[in-house]
Coordinates of C-alpha atoms in Angstrom, one line a residue:
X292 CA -27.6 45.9 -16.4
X293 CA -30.2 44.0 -14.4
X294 CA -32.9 44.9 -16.7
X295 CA -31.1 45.0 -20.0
X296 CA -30.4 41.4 -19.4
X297 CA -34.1 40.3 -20.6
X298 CA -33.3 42.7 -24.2
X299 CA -29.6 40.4 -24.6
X300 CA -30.1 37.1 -27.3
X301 CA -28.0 34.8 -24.8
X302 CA -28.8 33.8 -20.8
X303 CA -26.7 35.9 -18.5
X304 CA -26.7 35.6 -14.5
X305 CA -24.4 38.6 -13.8
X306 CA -21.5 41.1 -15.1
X307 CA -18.3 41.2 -14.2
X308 CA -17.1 45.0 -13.4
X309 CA -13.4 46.0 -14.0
X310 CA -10.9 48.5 -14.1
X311 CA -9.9 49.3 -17.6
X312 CA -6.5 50.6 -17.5
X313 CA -4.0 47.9 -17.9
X314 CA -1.5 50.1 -15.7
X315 CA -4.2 50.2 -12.9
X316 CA -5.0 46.4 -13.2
X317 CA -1.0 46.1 -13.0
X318 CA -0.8 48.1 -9.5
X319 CA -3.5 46.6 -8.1
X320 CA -2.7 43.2 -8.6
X321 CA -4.4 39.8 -7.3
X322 CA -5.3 38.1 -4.0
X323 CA -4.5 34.8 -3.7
X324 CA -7.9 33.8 -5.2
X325 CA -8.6 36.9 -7.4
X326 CA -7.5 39.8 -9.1
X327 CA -8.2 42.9 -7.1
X328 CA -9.0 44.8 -10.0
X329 CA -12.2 42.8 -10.9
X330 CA -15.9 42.3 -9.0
X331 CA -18.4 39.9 -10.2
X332 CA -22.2 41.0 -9.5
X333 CA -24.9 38.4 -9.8
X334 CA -28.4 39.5 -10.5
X335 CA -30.9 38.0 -8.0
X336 CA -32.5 35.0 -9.6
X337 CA -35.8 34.9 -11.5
X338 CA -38.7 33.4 -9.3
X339 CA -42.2 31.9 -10.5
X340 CA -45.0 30.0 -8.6
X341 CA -46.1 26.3 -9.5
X342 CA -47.6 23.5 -7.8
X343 CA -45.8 20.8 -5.9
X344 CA -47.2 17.3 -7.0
X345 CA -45.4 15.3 -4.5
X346 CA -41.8 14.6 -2.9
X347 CA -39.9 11.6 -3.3
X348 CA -36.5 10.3 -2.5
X349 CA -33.4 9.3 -4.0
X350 CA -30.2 7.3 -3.0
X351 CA -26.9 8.1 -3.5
X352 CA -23.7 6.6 -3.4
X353 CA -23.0 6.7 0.2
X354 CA -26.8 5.8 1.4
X355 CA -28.0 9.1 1.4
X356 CA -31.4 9.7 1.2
X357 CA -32.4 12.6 -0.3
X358 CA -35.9 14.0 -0.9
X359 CA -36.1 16.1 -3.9
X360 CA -40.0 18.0 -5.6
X361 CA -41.8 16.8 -8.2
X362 CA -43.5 19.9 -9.7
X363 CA -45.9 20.8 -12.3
X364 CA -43.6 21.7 -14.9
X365 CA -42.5 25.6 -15.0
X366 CA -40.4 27.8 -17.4
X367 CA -37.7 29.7 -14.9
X368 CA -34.2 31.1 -15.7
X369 CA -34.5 30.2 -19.2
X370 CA -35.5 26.0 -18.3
X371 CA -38.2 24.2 -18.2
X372 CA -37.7 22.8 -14.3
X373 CA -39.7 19.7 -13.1
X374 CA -37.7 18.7 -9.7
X375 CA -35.4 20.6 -7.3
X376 CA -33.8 18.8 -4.6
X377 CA -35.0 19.6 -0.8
X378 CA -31.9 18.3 0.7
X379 CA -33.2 16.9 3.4
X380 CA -36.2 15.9 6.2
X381 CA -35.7 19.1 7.9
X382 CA -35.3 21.5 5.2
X383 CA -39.0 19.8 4.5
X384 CA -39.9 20.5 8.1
X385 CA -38.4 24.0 8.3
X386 CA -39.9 25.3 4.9
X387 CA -43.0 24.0 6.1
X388 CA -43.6 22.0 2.6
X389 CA -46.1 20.1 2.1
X390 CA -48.0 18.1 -1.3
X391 CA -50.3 20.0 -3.1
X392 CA -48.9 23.4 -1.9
X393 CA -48.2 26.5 -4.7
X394 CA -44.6 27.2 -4.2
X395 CA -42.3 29.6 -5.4
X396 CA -39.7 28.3 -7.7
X397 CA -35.6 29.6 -8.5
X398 CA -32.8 28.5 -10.0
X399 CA -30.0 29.3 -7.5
X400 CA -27.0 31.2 -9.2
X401 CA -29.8 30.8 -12.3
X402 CA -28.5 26.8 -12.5
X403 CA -29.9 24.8 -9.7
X404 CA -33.5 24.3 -9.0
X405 CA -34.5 25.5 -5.4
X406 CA -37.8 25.3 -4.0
X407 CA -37.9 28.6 -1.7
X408 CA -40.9 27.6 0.1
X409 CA -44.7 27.6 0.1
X410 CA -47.6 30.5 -0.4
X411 CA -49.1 29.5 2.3
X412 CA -51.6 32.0 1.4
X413 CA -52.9 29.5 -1.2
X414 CA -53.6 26.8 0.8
X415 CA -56.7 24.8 0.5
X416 CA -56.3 22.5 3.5
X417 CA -56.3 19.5 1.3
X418 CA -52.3 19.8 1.3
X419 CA -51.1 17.0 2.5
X420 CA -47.4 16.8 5.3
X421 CA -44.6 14.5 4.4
X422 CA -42.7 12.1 6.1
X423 CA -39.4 9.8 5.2
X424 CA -40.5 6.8 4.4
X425 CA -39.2 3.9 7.0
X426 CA -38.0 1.7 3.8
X427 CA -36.1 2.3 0.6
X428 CA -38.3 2.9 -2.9
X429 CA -35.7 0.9 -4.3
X430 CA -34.6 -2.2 -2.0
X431 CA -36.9 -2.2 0.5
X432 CA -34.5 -2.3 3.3
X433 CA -34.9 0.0 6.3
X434 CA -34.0 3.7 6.2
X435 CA -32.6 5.0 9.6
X436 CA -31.1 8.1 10.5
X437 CA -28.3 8.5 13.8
X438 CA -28.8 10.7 16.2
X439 CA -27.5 13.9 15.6
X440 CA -27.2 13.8 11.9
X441 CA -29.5 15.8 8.9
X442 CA -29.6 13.0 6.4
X443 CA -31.1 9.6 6.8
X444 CA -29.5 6.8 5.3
X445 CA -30.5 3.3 3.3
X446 CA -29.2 0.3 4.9
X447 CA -28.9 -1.7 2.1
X448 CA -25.6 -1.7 0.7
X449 CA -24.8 -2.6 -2.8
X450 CA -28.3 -4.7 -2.4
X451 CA -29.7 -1.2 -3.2
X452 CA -29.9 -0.7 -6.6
X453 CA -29.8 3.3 -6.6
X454 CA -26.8 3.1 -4.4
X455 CA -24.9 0.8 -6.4
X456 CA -25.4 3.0 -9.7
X457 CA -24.4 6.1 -7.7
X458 CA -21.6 4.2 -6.6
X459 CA -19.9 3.3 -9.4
X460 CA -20.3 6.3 -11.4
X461 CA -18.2 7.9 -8.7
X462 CA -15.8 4.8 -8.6
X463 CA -15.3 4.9 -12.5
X464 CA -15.5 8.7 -12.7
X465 CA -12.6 10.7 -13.6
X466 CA -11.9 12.0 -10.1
X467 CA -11.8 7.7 -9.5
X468 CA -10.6 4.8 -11.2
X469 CA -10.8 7.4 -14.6
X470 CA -12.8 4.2 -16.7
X471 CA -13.3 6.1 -20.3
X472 CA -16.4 4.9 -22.0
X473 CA -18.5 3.5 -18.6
X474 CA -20.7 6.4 -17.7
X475 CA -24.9 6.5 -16.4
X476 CA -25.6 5.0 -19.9
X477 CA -23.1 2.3 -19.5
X478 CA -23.5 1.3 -15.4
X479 CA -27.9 1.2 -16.0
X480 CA -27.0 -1.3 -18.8
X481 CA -24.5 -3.6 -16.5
X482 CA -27.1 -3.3 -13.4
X483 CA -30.3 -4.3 -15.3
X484 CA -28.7 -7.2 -17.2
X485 CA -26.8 -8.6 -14.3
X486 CA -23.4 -8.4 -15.3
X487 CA -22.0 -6.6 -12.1
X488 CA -23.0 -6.5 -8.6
X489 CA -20.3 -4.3 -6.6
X490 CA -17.3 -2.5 -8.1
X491 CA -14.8 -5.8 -8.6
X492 CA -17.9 -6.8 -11.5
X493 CA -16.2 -4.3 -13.7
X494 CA -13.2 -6.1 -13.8
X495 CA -14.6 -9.0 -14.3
X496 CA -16.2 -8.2 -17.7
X497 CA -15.6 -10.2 -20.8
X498 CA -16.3 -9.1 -24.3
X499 CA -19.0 -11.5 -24.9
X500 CA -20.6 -10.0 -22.3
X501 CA -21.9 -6.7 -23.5
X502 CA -21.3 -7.6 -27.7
X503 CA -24.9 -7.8 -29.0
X504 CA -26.5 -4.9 -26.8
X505 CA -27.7 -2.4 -29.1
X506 CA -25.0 0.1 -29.8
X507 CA -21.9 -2.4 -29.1
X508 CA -20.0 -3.6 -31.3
X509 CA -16.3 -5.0 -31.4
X510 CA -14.9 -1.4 -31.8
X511 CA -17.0 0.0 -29.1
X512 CA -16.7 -2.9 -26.5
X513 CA -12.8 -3.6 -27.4
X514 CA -12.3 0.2 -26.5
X515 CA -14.4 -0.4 -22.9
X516 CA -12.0 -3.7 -22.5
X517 CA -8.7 -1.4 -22.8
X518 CA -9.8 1.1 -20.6
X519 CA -11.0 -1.2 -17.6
X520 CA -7.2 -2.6 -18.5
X521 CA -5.9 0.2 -17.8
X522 CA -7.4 1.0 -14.5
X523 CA -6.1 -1.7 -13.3
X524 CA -2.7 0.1 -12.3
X525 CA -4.3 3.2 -11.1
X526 CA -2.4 4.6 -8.6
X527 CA -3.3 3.6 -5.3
X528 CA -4.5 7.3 -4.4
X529 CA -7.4 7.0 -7.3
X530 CA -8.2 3.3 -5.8
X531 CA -8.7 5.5 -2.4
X532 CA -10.7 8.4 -3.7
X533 CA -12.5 6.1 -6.2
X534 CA -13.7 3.7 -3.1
X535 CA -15.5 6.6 -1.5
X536 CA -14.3 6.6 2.4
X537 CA -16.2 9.3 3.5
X538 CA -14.3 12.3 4.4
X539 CA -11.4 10.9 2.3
X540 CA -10.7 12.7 -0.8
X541 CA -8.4 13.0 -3.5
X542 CA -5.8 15.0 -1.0
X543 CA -5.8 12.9 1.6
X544 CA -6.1 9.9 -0.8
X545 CA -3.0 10.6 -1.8
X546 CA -1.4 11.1 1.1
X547 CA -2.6 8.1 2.7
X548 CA -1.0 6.4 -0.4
X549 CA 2.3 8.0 -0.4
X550 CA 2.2 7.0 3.9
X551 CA 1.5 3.6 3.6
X552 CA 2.1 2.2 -0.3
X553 CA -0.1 -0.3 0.5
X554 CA -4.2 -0.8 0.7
X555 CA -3.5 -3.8 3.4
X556 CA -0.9 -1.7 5.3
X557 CA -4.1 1.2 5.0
X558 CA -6.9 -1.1 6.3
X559 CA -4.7 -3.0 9.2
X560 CA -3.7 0.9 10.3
X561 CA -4.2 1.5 13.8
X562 CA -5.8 5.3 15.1
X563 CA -2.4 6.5 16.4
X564 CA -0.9 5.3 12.9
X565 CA -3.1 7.7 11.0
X566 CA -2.9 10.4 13.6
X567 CA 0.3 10.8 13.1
X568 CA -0.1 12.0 9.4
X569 CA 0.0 15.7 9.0
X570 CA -3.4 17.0 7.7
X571 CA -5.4 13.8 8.6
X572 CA -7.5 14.9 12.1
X573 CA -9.7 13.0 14.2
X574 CA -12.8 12.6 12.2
X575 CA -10.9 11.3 9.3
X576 CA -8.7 8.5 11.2
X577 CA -12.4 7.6 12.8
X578 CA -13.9 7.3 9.5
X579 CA -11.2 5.5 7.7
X580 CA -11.3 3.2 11.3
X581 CA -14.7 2.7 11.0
X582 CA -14.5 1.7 7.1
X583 CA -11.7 -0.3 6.9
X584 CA -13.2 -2.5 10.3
X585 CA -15.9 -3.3 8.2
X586 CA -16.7 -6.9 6.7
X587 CA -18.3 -6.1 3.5
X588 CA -15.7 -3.4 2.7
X589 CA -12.7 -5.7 3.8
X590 CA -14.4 -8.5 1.4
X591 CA -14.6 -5.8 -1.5
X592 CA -10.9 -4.9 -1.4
X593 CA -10.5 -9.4 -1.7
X594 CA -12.7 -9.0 -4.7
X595 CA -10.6 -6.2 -6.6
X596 CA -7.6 -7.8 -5.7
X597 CA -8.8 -11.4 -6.9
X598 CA -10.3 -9.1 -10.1
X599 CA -6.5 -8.0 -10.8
X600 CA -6.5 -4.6 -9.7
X601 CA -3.7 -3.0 -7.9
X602 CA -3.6 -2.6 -4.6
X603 CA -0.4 -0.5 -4.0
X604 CA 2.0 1.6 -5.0
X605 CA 5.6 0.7 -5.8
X606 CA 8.7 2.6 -3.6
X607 CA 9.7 5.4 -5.5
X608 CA 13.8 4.0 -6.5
X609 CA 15.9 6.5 -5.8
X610 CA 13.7 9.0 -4.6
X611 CA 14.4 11.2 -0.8
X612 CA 10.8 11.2 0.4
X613 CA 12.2 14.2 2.8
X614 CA 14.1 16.1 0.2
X615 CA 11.0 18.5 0.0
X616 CA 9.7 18.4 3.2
X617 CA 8.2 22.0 4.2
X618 CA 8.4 22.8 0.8
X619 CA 4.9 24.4 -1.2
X620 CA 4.8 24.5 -4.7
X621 CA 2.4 26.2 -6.9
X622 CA 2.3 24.6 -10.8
X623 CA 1.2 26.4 -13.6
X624 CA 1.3 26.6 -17.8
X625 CA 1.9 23.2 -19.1
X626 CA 4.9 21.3 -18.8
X627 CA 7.2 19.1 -21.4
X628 CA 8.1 16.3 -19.0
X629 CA 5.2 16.4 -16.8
X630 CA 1.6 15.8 -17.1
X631 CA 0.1 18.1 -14.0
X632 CA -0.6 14.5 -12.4
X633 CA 3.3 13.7 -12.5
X634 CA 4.5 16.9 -11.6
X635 CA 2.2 16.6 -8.0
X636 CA 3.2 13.4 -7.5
X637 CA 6.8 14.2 -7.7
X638 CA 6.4 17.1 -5.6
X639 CA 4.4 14.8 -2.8
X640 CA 6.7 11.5 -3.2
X641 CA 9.4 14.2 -2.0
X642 CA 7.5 14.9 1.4
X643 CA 6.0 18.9 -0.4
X644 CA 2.8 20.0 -0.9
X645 CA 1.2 21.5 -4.0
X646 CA -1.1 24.0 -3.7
X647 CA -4.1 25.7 -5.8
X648 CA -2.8 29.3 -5.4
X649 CA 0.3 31.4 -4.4
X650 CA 0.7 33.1 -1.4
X651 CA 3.3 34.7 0.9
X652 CA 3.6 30.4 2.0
X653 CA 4.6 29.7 -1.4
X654 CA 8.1 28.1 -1.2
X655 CA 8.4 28.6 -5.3
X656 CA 6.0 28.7 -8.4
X657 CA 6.8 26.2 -11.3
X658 CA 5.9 27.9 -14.5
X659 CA 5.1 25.8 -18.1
X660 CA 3.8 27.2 -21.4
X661 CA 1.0 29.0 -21.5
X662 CA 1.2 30.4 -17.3
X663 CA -2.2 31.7 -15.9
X664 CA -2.3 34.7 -13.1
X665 CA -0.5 33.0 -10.7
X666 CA 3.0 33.6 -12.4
X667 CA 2.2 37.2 -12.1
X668 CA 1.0 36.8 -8.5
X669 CA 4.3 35.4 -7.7
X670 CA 6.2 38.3 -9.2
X671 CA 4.5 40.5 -6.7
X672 CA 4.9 38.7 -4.1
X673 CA 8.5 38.0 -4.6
X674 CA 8.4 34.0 -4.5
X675 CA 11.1 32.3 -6.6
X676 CA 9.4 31.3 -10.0
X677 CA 11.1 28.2 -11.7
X678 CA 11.0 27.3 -15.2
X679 CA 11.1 23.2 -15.8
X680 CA 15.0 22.8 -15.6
X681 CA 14.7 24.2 -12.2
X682 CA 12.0 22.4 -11.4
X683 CA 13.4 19.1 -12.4
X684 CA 16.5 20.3 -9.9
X685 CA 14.1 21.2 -7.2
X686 CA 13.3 17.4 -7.3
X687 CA 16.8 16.4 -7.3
X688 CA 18.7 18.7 -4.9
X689 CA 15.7 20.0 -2.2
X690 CA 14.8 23.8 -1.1
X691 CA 18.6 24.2 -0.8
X692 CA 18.9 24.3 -4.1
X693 CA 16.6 27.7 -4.0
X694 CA 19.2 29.5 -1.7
X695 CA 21.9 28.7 -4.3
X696 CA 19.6 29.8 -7.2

């Protein structure tokens, strides 16, 4: 298979190999990530040699700094790759990299560009080491690195202007505030005109602001207008994961949410208040410590607010936030009265958990139309599978409605 993939008229990186027999697939079953009954084998990825014309640095949304290769342009896995990302200062050092050097080229997995390391072989001595530089490309402001960490960091802020767009492609991204319609294309435009500055700028925009840019008209600005509208009244778990606290993401966003309703009851939270939350450990309460104690961030939750956007979450009427305490539930197939959004947050207003797969944990599995291989996985395992009706009594009456199902 490994060398008929080079005859095929399409890009493969592997072939899955299964049983055929849809009696054996039956008796074998799944784990509670796979079936059992299936192996995936992935050819080792194509390498080829090119030169490395320098390494230079970019910034993310958290300060990051990450050095990545420029390269003389080389045809590998089926693309045409010009950079790979080198992670870090000492993945440089430990690869022993350095400008001018032949190096040998992948695409790990046949997607990502990976520089595997020099021919040292080659070398001509005019190679040339490299260092981090001590200031940002883009800002200027100092790059330091703490003691005992891999990546060094910009100390800029939203003054940087990589960081910035980084940042609110993540903040306006669908695992964020979910803004339709303000992606790379849309952020480069609102950074090199001026028109925002920090996150709360978005919110701030006015019509007459972007109508006359090439490509915006009233249709296509109107429609920007009524989604920043909308995100407004994101729930306060998106505000959470769209803010980008390190280590805080979507689960323990919303968790945070359902703990404390509020962003002001979050960011006035003291270390033995977070503790105290099940799943949240020590290097999360001393991150969300650290960046909630901060000045600049404190100021940017003002700005939001002042911009209109919500900054809680009402108390859910009528609603037992124990009545599913202990519970797990697995959701799968779509649902009438749900959207998969709803149906978690109904679960985790109640005090349960909703998990990715089904296991011997699983308290029940809530199946829609259309299931997907965890219904069967439940089967075997013998958890209680509920269709919507039961669900929707789940919510109502607790895990002691399962003992009278």
């Amino acid at each position: 298979a490994e060398h008929a993939r080079h005859d095929l008229g399409y890009q493969t990186d592997g072939v899955v190999i299964k049983v055929d027999p849809l009696a054996d697939q039956s008796e074998l079953g799944f784990t509670s990530k796979s079936p059992r009954w299936a192996i995936a084998y992935k050819f080792p990825p194509e390498e080829q040699t090119t030169r490395l014309i320098g390494i230079e640095v970019n910034v993310g949304r958290t300060g990051a700094v990450t050095p990545f290769a420029v390269l003389e342009p080389v045809f590998v896995g089926g693309a045409t790759v010009t950079n790979a990302t080198l992670h870090n200062q000492d993945e440089v050092a430990r690869k022993d990299l350095r400008i001018g050097d032949t190096v040998i080229v992948r695409r790990a997995g046949d997607v990502i560009p990976e520089v595997v390391g020099p021919v040292a072989s080659l070398r001509t001595g005019a190679e040339q080491t490299w260092k981090m530089p001590r200031k940002c490309p883009f800002c200027g402001n100092p790059i330091t690195r703490a003691e005992g960490e891999a990546v060094a960091r910009c100390t800029g802020g939203f003054d940087c202007p990589s960081r910035l767009r980084e940042y609110l492609a993540h903040f306006a991204g669908r695992g964020g505030m979910d803004i339709e319609g303000l992606g790379y294309k849309t952020i480069h435009l609102l950074l090199s005109e001026g028109l925002v500055t920090d996150p709360s700028g978005i919110f701030r925009l006015r019509p007459e602001d972007l109508l006359g840019f090439e490509g915006w008209g009233e249709v296509s600005v109107g429609n920007l207008m009524t989604a920043i509208d909308a995100a407004r009244d994101r729930p306060l778990g998106r505000l959470l994961t769209a803010l980008g606290i390190p280590l805080v993401g979507g689960t323990v966003a919303r968790t945070l949410a359902r703990r404390f309703l509020s962003m002001e009851t979050i960011m006035d939270a003291t270390e033995e208040d977070l503790g105290a939350i099940d799943g949240i450990g020590p290097e999360i309460v001393a991150s969300i410590r650290s960046w909630a104690s901060d000045p600049g961030n404190r100021a940017l939750i003002g700005r939001l607010a002042q911009a209109g956007v919500r900054l809680g979450d009402p108390q859910p009427e009528g609603v037992d936030r124990s009545v599913l305490a202990g519970v797990t539930v697995v959701i799968t197939g779509t649902l009438d009265g749900f959207t998969r959004e709803g149906a978690r947050s109904a679960v985790e207003d109640r005090g349960g958990k909703v998990a990715g797969s089904v296991s011997r944990k699983t308290t029940a599995v809530v199946v829609g139309e259309s299931p997907g291989s965890k219904a069967v996985r439940a089967q075997e395992l013998g958890v209680p599978i509920l269709d919507e009706a039961a669900f929707s009594r789940l919510l109502a009456e607790g895990a002691g409605f399962l003992e009278q199902a």
